[in-house]
Amino acid sequence: MDISSAKQWALLDIAAERVIDALQCAGVQVVVLKGFALVGTTYQAAERPMQDVDLLVDDPERAMQILREQGAEPVPAQDRPLAPSTRSAWGWISREGAHIDLHRAVGAPLRWRPDVPGIFERATKHKVGEITTYRPCNEDLILTIALDLAKDDFCGKPKAATDLQRIVARLDVDWQIVIQRSDQWRCKIALWCALQWADIMYPDEVQTALRPSLLRRTLLQRSVLSSPRDESPRLERQLRAGLVLSDDSWRFVAAGARFIVLRSADWMLVTMKSSK
């Protein structure tokens, strides 16, 4: 690891420990997601490159208030009223200069149905520095990473492939629970794509339970699993890939329509408040 990476890791580690401690002391439930959820489980400290700290919180509004009190600033263009129906994360810059993402959900909650209360209930204890916090259980860890990948239509994020490979190789995973939960979350296709994308070896019965139809597999290979990665604009990419990545294509269409209505209402509210 080079010096710049070491400095980046140290900055993130200090910021994560301080912010998590402040949130938990204020009564906000915290579950660490993505990279910091893997440190000490599948990676040694500073072994995995990271650019930010992702925290799932049960009370985003209270959490953002705490971050302000701690000297953090919202990422430019994100300091606007909460829009919980259309937004699932808010970016902040800590006083150390670290990027902190506060999540109220995982993936895109309008496209899938992640069980956020269940993630909190099943979370297992996890150390960040000297602070004891929580991370998703092993099965939820796989699903949250799969949904994060599917949300961006599998463009970029090469670290996630190694993350999934290490989780499967080094942690105890109950695949029957993974299958059952992916069905409940309506994300079986997204999970299958994530495992294919990361070249994961898993039991045949899991392959049978998750594998989409031949037509769907063909569309997935052409739209989200092809190489080189699709570099088209994000909206165009999501419209093309979203239908085949959703277990229920009609749900994706309905989610898109609902998003447009809610986001339009949100911007109208922002405009009215800013004009006063």
Short mmCIF file of C-alpha atoms in Angstrom, two decimals:
data_model
loop_
_atom_site.label_atom_id
_atom_site.label_comp_id
_atom_site.label_asym_id
_atom_site.label_seq_id
_atom_site.Cartn_x
_atom_site.Cartn_y
_atom_site.Cartn_z
CA MET A 1 0.00 0.00 0.00
CA ASP A 2 1.41 3.43 -0.97
CA ILE A 3 1.65 6.43 1.36
CA SER A 4 -1.38 8.19 -0.14
CA SER A 5 -3.49 5.06 0.38
CA ALA A 6 -2.25 4.78 3.96
CA LYS A 7 -3.18 8.40 4.64
CA GLN A 8 -6.60 7.94 3.04
CA TRP A 9 -7.26 4.86 5.15
CA ALA A 10 -6.15 6.59 8.36
CA LEU A 11 -8.38 9.59 7.63
CA LEU A 12 -11.42 7.40 6.94
CA ASP A 13 -10.78 5.23 9.99
CA ILE A 14 -10.55 8.24 12.32
CA ALA A 15 -13.65 9.86 10.83
CA ALA A 16 -15.67 6.63 10.87
CA GLU A 17 -14.86 5.89 14.51
CA ARG A 18 -15.71 9.42 15.65
CA VAL A 19 -18.94 9.72 13.62
CA ILE A 20 -20.23 6.27 14.57
CA ASP A 21 -19.53 6.96 18.24
CA ALA A 22 -21.39 10.29 18.08
CA LEU A 23 -24.40 8.74 16.32
CA GLN A 24 -24.66 5.80 18.69
CA CYS A 25 -24.28 8.02 21.76
CA ALA A 26 -27.20 10.08 20.42
CA GLY A 27 -29.36 6.96 20.14
CA VAL A 28 -29.16 6.53 16.36
CA GLN A 29 -28.94 2.90 15.24
CA VAL A 30 -26.00 2.34 12.90
CA VAL A 31 -25.11 -0.58 10.62
CA VAL A 32 -21.84 -0.25 8.70
CA LEU A 33 -22.15 -1.12 4.99
CA LYS A 34 -19.77 -2.04 2.15
CA GLY A 35 -16.03 -1.67 2.80
CA PHE A 36 -16.01 -0.95 6.52
CA ALA A 37 -18.34 -3.92 7.08
CA LEU A 38 -15.63 -6.18 5.65
CA VAL A 39 -12.61 -4.89 7.57
CA GLY A 40 -11.71 -7.43 10.22
CA THR A 41 -13.96 -10.05 8.61
CA THR A 42 -12.65 -10.65 5.08
CA TYR A 43 -9.90 -7.99 4.98
CA GLN A 44 -7.22 -6.87 7.37
CA ALA A 45 -7.19 -3.20 8.34
CA ALA A 46 -6.09 -0.93 5.47
CA GLU A 47 -5.99 -3.89 3.04
CA ARG A 48 -9.08 -2.82 1.10
CA PRO A 49 -8.95 0.53 -0.75
CA MET A 50 -11.86 2.79 0.25
CA GLN A 51 -13.03 6.27 -0.66
CA ASP A 52 -15.91 6.74 1.78
CA VAL A 53 -17.77 5.46 4.83
CA ASP A 54 -21.27 4.04 4.27
CA LEU A 55 -23.61 3.96 7.26
CA LEU A 56 -27.18 2.64 7.36
CA VAL A 57 -29.08 4.66 9.98
CA ASP A 58 -32.58 4.31 11.38
CA ASP A 59 -33.14 8.08 11.70
CA PRO A 60 -31.50 10.01 8.82
CA GLU A 61 -32.79 13.41 9.93
CA ARG A 62 -31.38 13.00 13.44
CA ALA A 63 -28.15 11.56 12.02
CA MET A 64 -27.65 14.59 9.77
CA GLN A 65 -28.26 16.90 12.71
CA ILE A 66 -25.53 15.07 14.64
CA LEU A 67 -23.12 15.36 11.71
CA ARG A 68 -23.71 19.11 11.55
CA GLU A 69 -22.98 19.37 15.26
CA GLN A 70 -19.77 17.41 14.64
CA GLY A 71 -18.61 19.95 12.06
CA ALA A 72 -19.55 17.99 8.92
CA GLU A 73 -20.87 19.70 5.79
CA PRO A 74 -23.32 18.30 3.21
CA VAL A 75 -21.93 17.43 -0.19
CA PRO A 76 -22.70 20.36 -2.57
CA ALA A 77 -26.17 20.23 -4.16
CA GLN A 78 -27.38 17.75 -1.54
CA ASP A 79 -28.29 20.26 1.20
CA ARG A 80 -32.02 20.27 0.57
CA PRO A 81 -35.12 18.96 2.39
CA LEU A 82 -35.40 15.24 2.96
CA ALA A 83 -37.17 13.37 0.18
CA PRO A 84 -37.43 9.92 1.77
CA SER A 85 -39.59 8.52 -1.02
CA THR A 86 -36.97 9.16 -3.69
CA ARG A 87 -33.64 9.43 -1.89
CA SER A 88 -31.90 6.63 -0.03
CA ALA A 89 -28.55 8.26 0.79
CA TRP A 90 -27.07 11.65 1.69
CA GLY A 91 -23.41 12.55 1.27
CA TRP A 92 -21.46 14.51 3.88
CA ILE A 93 -17.86 15.65 4.32
CA SER A 94 -16.54 15.22 7.85
CA ARG A 95 -14.31 17.81 9.52
CA GLU A 96 -11.36 15.52 8.68
CA GLY A 97 -12.31 15.73 5.00
CA ALA A 98 -13.67 12.18 4.80
CA HIS A 99 -16.75 11.38 2.72
CA ILE A 100 -19.61 9.96 4.83
CA ASP A 101 -22.71 8.50 3.17
CA LEU A 102 -25.80 8.19 5.38
CA HIS A 103 -28.24 5.58 4.04
CA ARG A 104 -31.86 5.07 4.97
CA ALA A 105 -32.08 1.99 2.72
CA VAL A 106 -29.92 -0.24 0.53
CA GLY A 107 -29.97 -0.41 -3.24
CA ALA A 108 -32.90 1.40 -4.84
CA PRO A 109 -35.93 0.88 -2.56
CA LEU A 110 -38.39 1.81 -5.30
CA ARG A 111 -37.02 -0.95 -7.57
CA TRP A 112 -36.62 -3.69 -4.98
CA ARG A 113 -37.99 -4.33 -1.47
CA PRO A 114 -35.00 -4.57 0.89
CA ASP A 115 -36.00 -5.41 4.46
CA VAL A 116 -34.25 -2.54 6.28
CA PRO A 117 -35.78 -3.23 9.73
CA GLY A 118 -34.68 -6.85 9.33
CA ILE A 119 -31.13 -5.76 8.50
CA PHE A 120 -31.00 -3.89 11.81
CA GLU A 121 -32.50 -6.84 13.72
CA ARG A 122 -30.13 -9.42 12.24
CA ALA A 123 -27.00 -7.23 12.34
CA THR A 124 -23.92 -8.66 14.06
CA LYS A 125 -21.42 -6.82 16.24
CA HIS A 126 -18.47 -5.29 14.44
CA LYS A 127 -15.43 -3.24 15.45
CA VAL A 128 -14.47 0.04 13.81
CA GLY A 129 -11.31 1.21 15.53
CA GLU A 130 -12.09 1.01 19.23
CA ILE A 131 -15.84 1.40 18.71
CA THR A 132 -18.25 -1.55 18.75
CA THR A 133 -20.98 -1.10 16.17
CA TYR A 134 -22.84 -3.43 13.78
CA ARG A 135 -22.61 -4.81 10.24
CA PRO A 136 -25.15 -6.84 8.23
CA CYS A 137 -25.26 -10.57 8.89
CA ASN A 138 -23.41 -12.65 6.30
CA GLU A 139 -26.48 -13.35 4.17
CA ASP A 140 -27.60 -9.72 4.22
CA LEU A 141 -24.03 -8.67 3.42
CA ILE A 142 -24.20 -10.56 0.11
CA LEU A 143 -27.61 -9.12 -0.73
CA THR A 144 -26.70 -5.51 0.12
CA ILE A 145 -23.61 -5.68 -2.10
CA ALA A 146 -25.64 -7.28 -4.90
CA LEU A 147 -28.25 -4.51 -4.72
CA ASP A 148 -25.58 -1.82 -4.66
CA LEU A 149 -24.13 -3.28 -7.85
CA ALA A 150 -27.54 -3.66 -9.51
CA LYS A 151 -28.49 -0.09 -8.59
CA ASP A 152 -25.65 1.11 -10.83
CA ASP A 153 -26.29 -1.61 -13.43
CA PHE A 154 -22.93 -3.29 -12.75
CA CYS A 155 -20.89 -0.41 -14.17
CA GLY A 156 -17.60 0.10 -12.34
CA LYS A 157 -17.04 -0.96 -8.72
CA PRO A 158 -14.46 -3.71 -9.44
CA LYS A 159 -13.76 -3.99 -5.70
CA ALA A 160 -17.22 -5.46 -5.21
CA ALA A 161 -16.26 -8.62 -7.13
CA THR A 162 -13.43 -9.28 -4.67
CA ASP A 163 -15.75 -8.41 -1.79
CA LEU A 164 -18.25 -11.07 -2.85
CA GLN A 165 -15.54 -13.64 -3.52
CA ARG A 166 -14.06 -13.16 -0.06
CA ILE A 167 -17.42 -13.26 1.70
CA VAL A 168 -18.29 -16.58 0.07
CA ALA A 169 -14.80 -18.03 0.64
CA ARG A 170 -14.19 -16.87 4.22
CA LEU A 171 -17.56 -16.49 5.95
CA ASP A 172 -20.26 -19.02 6.78
CA VAL A 173 -23.16 -18.39 4.42
CA ASP A 174 -26.52 -20.17 4.59
CA TRP A 175 -27.48 -20.23 0.92
CA GLN A 176 -31.05 -21.32 1.62
CA ILE A 177 -31.51 -18.16 3.67
CA VAL A 178 -29.93 -16.10 0.89
CA ILE A 179 -32.38 -17.59 -1.64
CA GLN A 180 -35.37 -17.10 0.65
CA ARG A 181 -34.42 -13.53 1.49
CA SER A 182 -33.69 -12.61 -2.15
CA ASP A 183 -37.21 -13.77 -2.98
CA GLN A 184 -38.65 -11.64 -0.17
CA TRP A 185 -36.65 -8.63 -1.32
CA ARG A 186 -37.66 -9.23 -4.96
CA CYS A 187 -34.00 -9.24 -6.01
CA LYS A 188 -33.29 -12.81 -7.19
CA ILE A 189 -32.25 -11.63 -10.64
CA ALA A 190 -30.01 -8.91 -9.23
CA LEU A 191 -28.39 -11.49 -6.93
CA TRP A 192 -27.87 -13.98 -9.78
CA CYS A 193 -26.25 -11.23 -11.87
CA ALA A 194 -23.96 -10.21 -9.01
CA LEU A 195 -22.76 -13.78 -8.49
CA GLN A 196 -22.20 -14.23 -12.23
CA TRP A 197 -20.46 -10.86 -12.53
CA ALA A 198 -18.10 -11.71 -9.65
CA ASP A 199 -17.50 -15.25 -11.00
CA ILE A 200 -18.64 -16.85 -7.73
CA MET A 201 -18.72 -20.62 -7.31
CA TYR A 202 -21.83 -21.67 -5.40
CA PRO A 203 -23.96 -24.83 -4.97
CA ASP A 204 -25.93 -26.19 -7.93
CA GLU A 205 -29.21 -25.94 -6.03
CA VAL A 206 -28.60 -22.22 -5.60
CA GLN A 207 -27.96 -21.85 -9.33
CA THR A 208 -31.22 -23.69 -10.04
CA ALA A 209 -33.20 -21.54 -7.60
CA LEU A 210 -31.85 -18.22 -8.87
CA ARG A 211 -31.31 -18.78 -12.61
CA PRO A 212 -33.63 -16.63 -14.76
CA SER A 213 -35.25 -17.83 -17.97
CA LEU A 214 -33.12 -18.30 -21.08
CA LEU A 215 -34.58 -15.14 -22.64
CA ARG A 216 -33.86 -13.11 -19.49
CA ARG A 217 -30.31 -14.51 -19.27
CA THR A 218 -29.67 -13.53 -22.90
CA LEU A 219 -30.91 -10.00 -22.28
CA LEU A 220 -28.84 -9.73 -19.10
CA GLN A 221 -25.69 -10.88 -20.88
CA ARG A 222 -26.19 -8.26 -23.57
CA SER A 223 -27.25 -5.39 -21.29
CA VAL A 224 -25.42 -5.62 -17.95
CA LEU A 225 -22.97 -8.53 -18.01
CA SER A 226 -21.29 -7.72 -21.32
CA SER A 227 -17.68 -6.60 -21.58
CA PRO A 228 -16.47 -3.89 -21.98
CA ARG A 229 -18.79 -2.16 -19.53
CA ASP A 230 -21.58 0.02 -20.87
CA GLU A 231 -20.39 3.66 -20.87
CA SER A 232 -23.67 5.20 -22.02
CA PRO A 233 -25.41 7.89 -19.90
CA ARG A 234 -26.78 6.56 -16.62
CA LEU A 235 -30.47 7.25 -17.34
CA GLU A 236 -30.26 5.57 -20.75
CA ARG A 237 -28.41 2.62 -19.21
CA GLN A 238 -30.95 2.23 -16.41
CA LEU A 239 -33.91 2.34 -18.77
CA ARG A 240 -32.31 -0.38 -20.89
CA ALA A 241 -31.07 -2.58 -18.03
CA GLY A 242 -33.65 -1.87 -15.34
CA LEU A 243 -36.40 -3.98 -16.84
CA VAL A 244 -34.28 -7.11 -17.02
CA LEU A 245 -32.68 -6.55 -13.59
CA SER A 246 -36.04 -6.41 -11.81
CA ASP A 247 -37.79 -9.58 -10.69
CA ASP A 248 -41.05 -7.81 -11.52
CA SER A 249 -40.72 -5.69 -14.65
CA TRP A 250 -44.07 -4.01 -14.01
CA ARG A 251 -42.78 -2.96 -10.59
CA PHE A 252 -39.82 -1.29 -12.30
CA VAL A 253 -42.13 0.66 -14.62
CA ALA A 254 -44.37 1.66 -11.71
CA ALA A 255 -41.33 2.64 -9.64
CA GLY A 256 -40.07 4.86 -12.46
CA ALA A 257 -43.42 6.63 -12.75
CA ARG A 258 -43.65 7.07 -8.98
CA PHE A 259 -40.10 8.41 -8.86
CA ILE A 260 -40.87 11.08 -11.46
CA VAL A 261 -43.99 12.23 -9.60
CA LEU A 262 -42.33 12.30 -6.17
CA ARG A 263 -39.13 13.94 -7.38
CA SER A 264 -41.13 16.62 -9.21
CA ALA A 265 -43.11 17.32 -6.04
CA ASP A 266 -39.87 17.46 -4.07
CA TRP A 267 -38.30 20.04 -6.38
CA MET A 268 -41.47 22.12 -6.29
CA LEU A 269 -41.25 22.16 -2.49
CA VAL A 270 -37.58 23.18 -2.63
CA THR A 271 -38.36 25.98 -5.12
CA MET A 272 -41.22 27.31 -2.99
CA LYS A 273 -39.09 27.34 0.18
CA SER A 274 -36.11 28.97 -1.52
CA SER A 275 -38.29 31.74 -2.98
CA LYS A 276 -39.58 32.82 0.44
#
